[in-house]
Amino acid sequence: MRLTILGSGTNTHPTRAASGYLLYTSQLLLLDFGPRTLMNLMRIGVDRHSITHILFSHYHADHFADFIPFFFDAVFFSNHLGTRPDLTLIGPHGTKKLFRTLIQTLPGFDKARFAVRFKEVSDRSFMIGHTKISPRTVVHSPSLHSVGYRIEYGNKVLAYSGDAQYCKNLIRLCEDANLALLDCSFPANKPGRGHLHAGECGLVAKEASADCLVLSHFYPIADRYNVREQAGERFDGRIVAGKDLMTIKL
Ligand SMILES: [Zn+2]
Ligand SMILES: [Zn+2]
């Protein structure tokens, strides 16, 4: 399994794209699709028309907005330039309503020459080819269903928090994971609501007995402090401060 970080920042971060991750198993999976991650996907030379599954953690714009130019372009491509495989959009409660509304409302979006499928997840595992996906509800925003994803392929496990504050389900999501990819929005000394801070990221990795902790989803203020060191006060394993276009092999 291989992870490429397409975006390690948030909506209006001046130097980092917002949330987006590319995961290589026997499938090519996209985890979240925030602003500026489509540009990074193109930079690394991945054929965007080969993407068949996108998994969304929740629908705050910093995890979702680049779906719009991506899909607009996919529809154009399928009508004028070539064929693309069907697309499955996976996410928490509200997934079907959101995408059906977008496809019915935005000009040209209903003209795709490929099938679009929707899957709303509960805390129940499912397979994409040989890759096992286990979504788990996490605590983030009171008005929103938000999930993290535990992804297993071969004998490796990657856990992605999406946006989450410290909660029991987050520990279960990351239990014995080879890699825990966590929302590190804030430094430990400047925490914010609904998200982990760097110290809590270390605590989650420690309590879950993860091998490697990857910090990501940085607000600009997180870049003013040594979040890696802050996480290391609680966690003895390997800690990586995420960067756009960084690739990590599991
Ligand atoms: Zn959010
Ligand atoms: Zn976010």
Tab-separated table of C-alpha atoms in Angstrom, residues 4-190:
chain	number	residue	atom	x	y	z
A	4	THR	CA	0.456	10.183	-1.511
A	5	ILE	CA	-0.609	13.344	0.273
A	6	LEU	CA	-2.332	15.619	-2.234
A	7	GLY	CA	-3.210	18.219	0.364
A	8	SER	CA	-1.996	18.687	3.926
A	9	GLY	CA	-3.675	22.021	4.669
A	10	THR	CA	-7.103	23.603	4.834
A	11	ASN	CA	-9.374	25.804	2.686
A	12	THR	CA	-7.369	29.028	2.632
A	13	HIS	CA	-3.894	27.869	3.609
A	14	PRO	CA	-1.399	29.991	1.626
A	15	THR	CA	1.000	27.170	0.714
A	16	ARG	CA	-0.745	23.828	1.257
A	17	ALA	CA	-3.697	22.325	-0.627
A	18	ALA	CA	-6.698	21.325	1.493
A	19	SER	CA	-7.511	17.706	2.388
A	20	GLY	CA	-6.924	15.041	-0.226
A	21	TYR	CA	-5.037	11.745	-0.302
A	22	LEU	CA	-4.310	9.174	-2.961
A	23	LEU	CA	-4.053	5.571	-1.863
A	24	TYR	CA	-2.603	2.802	-4.007
A	25	THR	CA	-3.706	-0.733	-3.207
A	26	SER	CA	-4.746	-2.974	-6.079
A	27	GLN	CA	-7.129	-0.031	-6.555
A	28	LEU	CA	-6.492	3.670	-6.918
A	29	LEU	CA	-8.551	5.332	-4.182
A	30	LEU	CA	-9.067	9.005	-3.486
A	31	LEU	CA	-9.715	9.991	0.133
A	32	ASP	CA	-11.347	13.427	0.234
A	33	PHE	CA	-11.009	15.988	-2.546
A	34	GLY	CA	-10.443	19.461	-1.118
A	35	PRO	CA	-9.507	22.682	-2.954
A	36	ARG	CA	-6.228	22.556	-4.934
A	37	THR	CA	-5.838	18.767	-4.610
A	38	LEU	CA	-6.968	18.251	-8.226
A	39	MET	CA	-4.000	20.357	-9.328
A	40	ASN	CA	-1.654	18.199	-7.243
A	41	LEU	CA	-3.209	15.014	-8.649
A	42	MET	CA	-2.398	16.279	-12.150
A	43	ARG	CA	1.121	17.314	-11.081
A	44	ILE	CA	2.032	13.759	-10.067
A	45	GLY	CA	0.899	12.462	-13.443
A	46	VAL	CA	-2.033	10.321	-12.320
A	47	ASP	CA	-4.687	9.845	-15.005
A	48	ARG	CA	-7.695	11.418	-13.292
A	49	HIS	CA	-10.019	9.576	-15.647
A	50	SER	CA	-8.849	6.264	-14.194
A	51	ILE	CA	-10.227	7.069	-10.734
A	52	THR	CA	-13.224	4.863	-9.968
A	53	HIS	CA	-13.859	5.411	-6.229
A	54	ILE	CA	-13.783	8.555	-4.102
A	55	LEU	CA	-14.266	8.260	-0.352
A	56	PHE	CA	-15.398	11.389	1.487
A	57	SER	CA	-15.020	11.794	5.250
A	58	HIS	CA	-17.626	14.592	5.461
A	59	TYR	CA	-18.801	17.519	3.377
A	60	HIS	CA	-17.062	20.582	4.730
A	61	ALA	CA	-15.756	22.355	1.629
A	62	ASP	CA	-12.085	21.762	2.502
A	63	HIS	CA	-12.686	18.011	1.925
A	64	PHE	CA	-14.909	18.186	-1.077
A	65	ALA	CA	-14.731	21.295	-3.324
A	66	ASP	CA	-12.446	19.939	-6.084
A	67	PHE	CA	-15.022	17.279	-6.886
A	68	ILE	CA	-16.846	19.992	-8.855
A	69	PRO	CA	-14.119	20.801	-11.431
A	70	PHE	CA	-13.117	17.114	-11.468
A	71	PHE	CA	-16.630	15.956	-12.374
A	72	PHE	CA	-17.266	18.791	-14.845
A	73	ASP	CA	-14.094	17.750	-16.652
A	74	ALA	CA	-14.964	14.026	-16.469
A	75	VAL	CA	-18.337	14.682	-18.135
A	76	PHE	CA	-16.677	16.695	-20.920
A	77	PHE	CA	-14.050	13.982	-21.390
A	78	SER	CA	-16.678	11.229	-21.635
A	79	ASN	CA	-18.661	13.181	-24.230
A	80	HIS	CA	-15.861	14.378	-26.499
A	81	LEU	CA	-12.502	12.780	-25.840
A	82	GLY	CA	-12.703	9.206	-24.620
A	83	THR	CA	-14.290	6.711	-22.306
A	84	ARG	CA	-13.859	6.526	-18.587
A	85	PRO	CA	-14.918	3.820	-16.120
A	86	ASP	CA	-17.919	4.225	-13.834
A	87	LEU	CA	-17.518	6.332	-10.718
A	88	THR	CA	-18.573	5.412	-7.180
A	89	LEU	CA	-18.921	8.188	-4.600
A	90	ILE	CA	-18.733	6.974	-1.023
A	91	GLY	CA	-19.395	9.000	2.093
A	92	PRO	CA	-21.401	9.635	5.242
A	93	HIS	CA	-25.121	10.347	5.602
A	94	GLY	CA	-26.206	12.939	3.046
A	95	THR	CA	-23.983	11.607	0.251
A	96	LYS	CA	-26.864	10.657	-2.072
A	97	LYS	CA	-28.808	13.875	-1.543
A	98	LEU	CA	-25.751	16.074	-2.023
A	99	PHE	CA	-24.485	14.496	-5.236
A	100	ARG	CA	-27.935	14.004	-6.769
A	101	THR	CA	-28.665	17.677	-6.143
A	102	LEU	CA	-25.334	18.770	-7.636
A	103	ILE	CA	-25.736	16.561	-10.691
A	104	GLN	CA	-29.303	17.785	-11.267
A	105	THR	CA	-28.445	21.432	-10.655
A	106	LEU	CA	-25.045	22.315	-12.082
A	107	PRO	CA	-25.040	22.932	-15.857
A	108	GLY	CA	-23.984	19.870	-17.865
A	109	PHE	CA	-23.506	17.615	-14.849
A	110	ASP	CA	-26.326	15.282	-15.905
A	111	LYS	CA	-24.682	14.503	-19.263
A	112	ALA	CA	-22.075	11.971	-18.087
A	113	ARG	CA	-21.529	8.999	-20.375
A	114	PHE	CA	-20.525	6.806	-17.471
A	115	ALA	CA	-22.521	5.527	-14.524
A	116	VAL	CA	-22.296	7.369	-11.198
A	117	ARG	CA	-23.074	5.337	-8.094
A	118	PHE	CA	-23.500	6.512	-4.523
A	119	LYS	CA	-22.830	4.669	-1.308
A	120	GLU	CA	-23.727	6.010	2.102
A	121	VAL	CA	-21.680	4.317	4.765
A	122	SER	CA	-22.529	3.203	8.276
A	123	ASP	CA	-19.970	1.687	10.636
A	124	ARG	CA	-19.927	-1.499	8.580
A	125	SER	CA	-17.044	-2.850	6.502
A	126	PHE	CA	-17.170	-3.439	2.761
A	127	MET	CA	-14.758	-4.419	0.009
A	128	ILE	CA	-13.496	-2.549	-3.032
A	129	GLY	CA	-11.808	-5.330	-4.981
A	130	HIS	CA	-9.316	-6.843	-2.520
A	131	THR	CA	-9.235	-3.725	-0.307
A	132	LYS	CA	-11.255	-3.794	2.905
A	133	ILE	CA	-12.817	-0.483	3.935
A	134	SER	CA	-14.115	-0.001	7.487
A	135	PRO	CA	-15.759	3.389	8.032
A	136	ARG	CA	-16.272	4.585	11.596
A	137	THR	CA	-18.282	7.561	12.821
A	138	VAL	CA	-16.117	10.175	14.528
A	139	VAL	CA	-16.994	13.300	16.512
A	140	HIS	CA	-16.355	16.505	14.558
A	141	SER	CA	-19.290	18.867	14.031
A	142	PRO	CA	-22.653	18.478	15.814
A	143	SER	CA	-24.685	19.054	12.635
A	144	LEU	CA	-22.753	16.658	10.441
A	145	HIS	CA	-22.150	12.931	10.071
A	146	SER	CA	-18.367	12.536	9.795
A	147	VAL	CA	-16.453	9.316	9.328
A	148	GLY	CA	-12.887	8.095	9.370
A	149	TYR	CA	-11.758	5.161	7.236
A	150	ARG	CA	-9.711	2.127	8.166
A	151	ILE	CA	-8.268	0.632	5.007
A	152	GLU	CA	-6.716	-2.823	4.885
A	153	TYR	CA	-4.854	-4.328	1.986
A	154	GLY	CA	-2.423	-7.238	2.020
A	155	ASN	CA	-1.266	-7.295	5.606
A	156	LYS	CA	-1.160	-3.497	6.012
A	157	VAL	CA	-3.589	-1.107	7.674
A	158	LEU	CA	-3.952	2.632	7.133
A	159	ALA	CA	-6.365	4.629	9.304
A	160	TYR	CA	-7.538	8.090	8.209
A	161	SER	CA	-9.323	10.237	10.773
A	162	GLY	CA	-11.004	12.711	8.419
A	163	ASP	CA	-11.755	15.656	10.692
A	164	ALA	CA	-12.213	14.513	14.274
A	165	GLN	CA	-11.807	15.530	17.845
A	166	TYR	CA	-10.485	13.091	20.424
A	167	CYS	CA	-13.066	10.278	20.841
A	168	LYS	CA	-13.197	6.541	21.537
A	169	ASN	CA	-14.087	5.650	17.958
A	170	LEU	CA	-10.919	7.324	16.761
A	171	ILE	CA	-8.827	5.002	18.948
A	172	ARG	CA	-10.744	1.986	17.610
A	173	LEU	CA	-10.295	3.235	14.036
A	174	CYS	CA	-6.518	3.434	14.496
A	175	GLU	CA	-6.031	0.284	16.596
A	176	ASP	CA	-2.711	-1.409	15.672
A	177	ALA	CA	-2.624	0.476	12.368
A	178	ASN	CA	0.648	0.558	10.459
A	179	LEU	CA	-0.087	4.181	9.683
A	180	ALA	CA	-2.477	6.618	11.383
A	181	LEU	CA	-3.136	9.687	9.244
A	182	LEU	CA	-4.620	12.239	11.630
A	183	ASP	CA	-6.244	15.672	11.625
A	184	CYS	CA	-3.614	17.892	13.248
A	185	SER	CA	-5.400	21.191	12.709
A	186	PHE	CA	-3.821	22.975	15.645
A	187	PRO	CA	-0.694	23.075	17.779
A	188	ALA	CA	-1.069	21.712	21.318
A	189	ASN	CA	-0.732	25.197	22.817
A	190	LYS	CA	-3.490	26.687	20.577
